[in-house]
Short mmCIF file of N, CA and C in Angstrom, two decimals:
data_model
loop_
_atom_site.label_atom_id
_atom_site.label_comp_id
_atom_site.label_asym_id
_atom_site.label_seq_id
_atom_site.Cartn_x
_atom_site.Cartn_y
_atom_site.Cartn_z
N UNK D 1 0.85 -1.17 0.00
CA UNK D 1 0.00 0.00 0.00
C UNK D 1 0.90 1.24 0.00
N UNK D 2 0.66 2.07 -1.04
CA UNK D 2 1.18 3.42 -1.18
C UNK D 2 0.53 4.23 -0.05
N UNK D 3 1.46 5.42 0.54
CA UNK D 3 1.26 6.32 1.30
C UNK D 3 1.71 7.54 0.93
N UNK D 4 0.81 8.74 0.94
CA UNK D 4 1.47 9.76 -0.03
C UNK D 4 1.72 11.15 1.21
N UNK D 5 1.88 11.96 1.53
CA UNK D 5 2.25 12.85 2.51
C UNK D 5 2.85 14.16 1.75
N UNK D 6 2.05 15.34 2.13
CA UNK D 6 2.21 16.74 1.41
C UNK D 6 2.64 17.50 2.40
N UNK D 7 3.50 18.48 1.84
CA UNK D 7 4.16 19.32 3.04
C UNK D 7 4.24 20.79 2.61
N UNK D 8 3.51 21.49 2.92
CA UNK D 8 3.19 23.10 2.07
C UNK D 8 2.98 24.08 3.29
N UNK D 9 4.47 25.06 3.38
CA UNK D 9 4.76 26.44 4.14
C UNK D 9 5.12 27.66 2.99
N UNK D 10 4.52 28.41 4.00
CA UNK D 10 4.80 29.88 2.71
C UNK D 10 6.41 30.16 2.82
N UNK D 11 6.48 30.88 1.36
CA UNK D 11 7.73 30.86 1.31
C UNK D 11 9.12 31.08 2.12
N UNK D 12 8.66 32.09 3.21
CA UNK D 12 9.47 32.70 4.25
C UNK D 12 9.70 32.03 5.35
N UNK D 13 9.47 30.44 5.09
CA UNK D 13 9.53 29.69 6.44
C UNK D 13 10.37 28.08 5.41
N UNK D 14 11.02 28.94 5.03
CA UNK D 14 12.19 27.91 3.97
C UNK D 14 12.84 26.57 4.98
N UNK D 15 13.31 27.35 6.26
CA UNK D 15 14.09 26.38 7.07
C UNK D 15 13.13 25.62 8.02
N UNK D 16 11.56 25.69 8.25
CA UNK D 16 10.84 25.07 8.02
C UNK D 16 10.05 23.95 7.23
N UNK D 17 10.24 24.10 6.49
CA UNK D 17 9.77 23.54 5.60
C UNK D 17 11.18 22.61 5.46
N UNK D 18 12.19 22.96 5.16
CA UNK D 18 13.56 22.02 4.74
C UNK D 18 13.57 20.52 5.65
N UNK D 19 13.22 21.42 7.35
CA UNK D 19 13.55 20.40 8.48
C UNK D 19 12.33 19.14 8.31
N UNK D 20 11.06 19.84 8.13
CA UNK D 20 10.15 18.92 7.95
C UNK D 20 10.40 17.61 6.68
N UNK D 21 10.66 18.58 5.52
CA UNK D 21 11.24 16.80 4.55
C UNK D 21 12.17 16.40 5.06
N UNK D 22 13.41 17.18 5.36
CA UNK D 22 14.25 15.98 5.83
C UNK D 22 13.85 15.15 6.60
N UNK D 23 13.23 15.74 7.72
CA UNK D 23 12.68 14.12 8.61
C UNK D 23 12.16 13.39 8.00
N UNK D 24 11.28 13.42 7.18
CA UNK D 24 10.30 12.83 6.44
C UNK D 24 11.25 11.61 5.56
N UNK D 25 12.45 12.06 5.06
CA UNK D 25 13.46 11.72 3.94
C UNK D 25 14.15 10.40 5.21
N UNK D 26 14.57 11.16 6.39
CA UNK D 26 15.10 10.24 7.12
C UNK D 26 14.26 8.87 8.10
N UNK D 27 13.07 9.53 7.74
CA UNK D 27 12.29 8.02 8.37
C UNK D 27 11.46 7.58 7.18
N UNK D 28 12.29 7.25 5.87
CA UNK D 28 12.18 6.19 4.99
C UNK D 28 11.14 7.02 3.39
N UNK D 29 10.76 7.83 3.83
CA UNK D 29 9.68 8.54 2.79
C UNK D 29 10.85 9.22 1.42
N UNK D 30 9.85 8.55 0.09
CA UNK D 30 11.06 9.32 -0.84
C UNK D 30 10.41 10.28 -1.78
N UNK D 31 11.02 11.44 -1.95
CA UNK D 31 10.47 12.91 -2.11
C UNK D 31 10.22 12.52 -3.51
N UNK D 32 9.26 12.82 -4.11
CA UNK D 32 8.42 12.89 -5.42
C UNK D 32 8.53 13.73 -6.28
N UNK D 33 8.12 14.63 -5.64
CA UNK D 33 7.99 16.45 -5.93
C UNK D 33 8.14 17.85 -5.09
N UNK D 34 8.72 18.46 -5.43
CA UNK D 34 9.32 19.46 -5.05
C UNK D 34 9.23 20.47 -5.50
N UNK D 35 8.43 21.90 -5.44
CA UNK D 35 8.38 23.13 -6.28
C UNK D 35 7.44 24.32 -5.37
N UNK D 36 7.64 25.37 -6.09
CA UNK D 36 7.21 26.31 -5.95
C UNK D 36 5.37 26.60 -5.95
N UNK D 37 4.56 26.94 -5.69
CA UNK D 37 3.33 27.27 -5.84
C UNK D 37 2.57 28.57 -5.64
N UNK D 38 1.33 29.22 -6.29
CA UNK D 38 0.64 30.03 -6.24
C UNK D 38 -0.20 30.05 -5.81
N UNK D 39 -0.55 30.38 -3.88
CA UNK D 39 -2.01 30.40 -3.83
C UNK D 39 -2.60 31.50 -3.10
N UNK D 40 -4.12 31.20 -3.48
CA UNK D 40 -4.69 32.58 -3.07
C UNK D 40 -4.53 32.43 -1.63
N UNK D 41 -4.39 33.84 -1.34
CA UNK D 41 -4.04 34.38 0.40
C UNK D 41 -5.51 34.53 0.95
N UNK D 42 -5.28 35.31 1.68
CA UNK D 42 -6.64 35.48 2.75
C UNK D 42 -7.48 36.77 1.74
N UNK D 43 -8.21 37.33 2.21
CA UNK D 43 -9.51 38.37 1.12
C UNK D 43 -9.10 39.61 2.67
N UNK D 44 -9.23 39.89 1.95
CA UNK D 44 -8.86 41.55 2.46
C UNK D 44 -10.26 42.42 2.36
N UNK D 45 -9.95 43.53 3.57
CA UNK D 45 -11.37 44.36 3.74
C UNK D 45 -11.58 45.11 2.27
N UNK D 46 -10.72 44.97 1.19
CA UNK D 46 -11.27 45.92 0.13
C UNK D 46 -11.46 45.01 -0.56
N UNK D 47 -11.64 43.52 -0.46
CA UNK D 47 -12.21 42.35 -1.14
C UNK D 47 -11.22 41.92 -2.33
N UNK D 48 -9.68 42.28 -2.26
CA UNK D 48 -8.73 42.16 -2.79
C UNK D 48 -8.20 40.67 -2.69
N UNK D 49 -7.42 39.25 -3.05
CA UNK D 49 -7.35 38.42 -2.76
C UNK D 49 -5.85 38.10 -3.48
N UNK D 50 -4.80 38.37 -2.02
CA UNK D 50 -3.75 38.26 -3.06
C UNK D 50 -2.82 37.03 -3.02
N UNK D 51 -2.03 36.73 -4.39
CA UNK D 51 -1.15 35.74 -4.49
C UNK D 51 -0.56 35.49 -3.48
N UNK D 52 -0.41 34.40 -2.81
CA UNK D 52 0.91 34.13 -1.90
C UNK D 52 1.54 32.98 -2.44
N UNK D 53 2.85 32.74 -2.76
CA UNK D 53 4.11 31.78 -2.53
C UNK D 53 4.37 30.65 -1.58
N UNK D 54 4.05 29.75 -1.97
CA UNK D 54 4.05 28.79 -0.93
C UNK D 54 5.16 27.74 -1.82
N UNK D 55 6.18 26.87 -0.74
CA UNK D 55 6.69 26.17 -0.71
C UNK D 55 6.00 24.64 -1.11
N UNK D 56 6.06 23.51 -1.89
CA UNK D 56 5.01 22.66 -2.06
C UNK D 56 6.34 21.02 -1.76
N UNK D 57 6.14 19.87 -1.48
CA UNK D 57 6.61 18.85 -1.37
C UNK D 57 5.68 17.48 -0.94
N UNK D 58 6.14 16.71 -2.16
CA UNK D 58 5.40 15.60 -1.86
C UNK D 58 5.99 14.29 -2.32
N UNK D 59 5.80 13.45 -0.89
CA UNK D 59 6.18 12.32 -0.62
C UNK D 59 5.64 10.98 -0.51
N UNK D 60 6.36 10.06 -0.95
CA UNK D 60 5.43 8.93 -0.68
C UNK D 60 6.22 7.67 -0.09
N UNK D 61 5.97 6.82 0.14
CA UNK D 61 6.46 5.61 0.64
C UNK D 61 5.60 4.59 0.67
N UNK D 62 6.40 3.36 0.93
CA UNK D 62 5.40 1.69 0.33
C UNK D 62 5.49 1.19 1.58
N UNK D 63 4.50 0.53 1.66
CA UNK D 63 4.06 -0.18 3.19
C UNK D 63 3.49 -1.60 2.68
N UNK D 64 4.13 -2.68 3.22
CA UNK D 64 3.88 -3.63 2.98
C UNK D 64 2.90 -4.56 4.01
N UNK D 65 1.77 -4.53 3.92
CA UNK D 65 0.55 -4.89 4.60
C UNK D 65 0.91 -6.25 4.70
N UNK D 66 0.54 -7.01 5.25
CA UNK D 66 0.37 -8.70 5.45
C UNK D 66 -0.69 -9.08 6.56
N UNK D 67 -1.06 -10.21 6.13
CA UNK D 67 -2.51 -10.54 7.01
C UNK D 67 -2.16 -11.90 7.48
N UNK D 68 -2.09 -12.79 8.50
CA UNK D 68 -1.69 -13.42 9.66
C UNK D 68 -2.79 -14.26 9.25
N UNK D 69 -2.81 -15.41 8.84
CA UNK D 69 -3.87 -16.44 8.59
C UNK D 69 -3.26 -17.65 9.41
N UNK D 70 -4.37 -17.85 10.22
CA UNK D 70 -4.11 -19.22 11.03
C UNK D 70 -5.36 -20.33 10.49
N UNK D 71 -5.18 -21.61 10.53
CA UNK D 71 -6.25 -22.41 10.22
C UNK D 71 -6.28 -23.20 11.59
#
């Protein structure tokens, strides 16, 4: 069974975001994708809605299920 795990901080929290995959990298998860993103921010009192920069990463790893059959 595939396991997939997303990891998305705005841009200004770089060394955030770094520490989080690496752990992720070091307890077995292998990074997929990695990039930049565009999303809408919060709406503002003049009903303005602006771009924010967010950091994007995504991981996955294999899990090998097994089921214990006794007769």
């Amino acid at each position: 069974m595939k396991q997939i795990k997303t990891v998305i901080e705005p841009l200004n929290r770089v060394s955030r975001f770094d520490d989080k995959v690496n752990q992720l990298l070091e307890n077995g998860w292998k990074l997929t994708e990695r990039k930049t993103v565009k999303m809408a921010g919060d709406i503002s009192e003049s009903f303005n809605i602006p771009v924010v920069m967010a950091l994007y990463a995504e991981l996955e790893r294999e899990i090998d299920w097994f089921e214990e059959v006794t007769l």
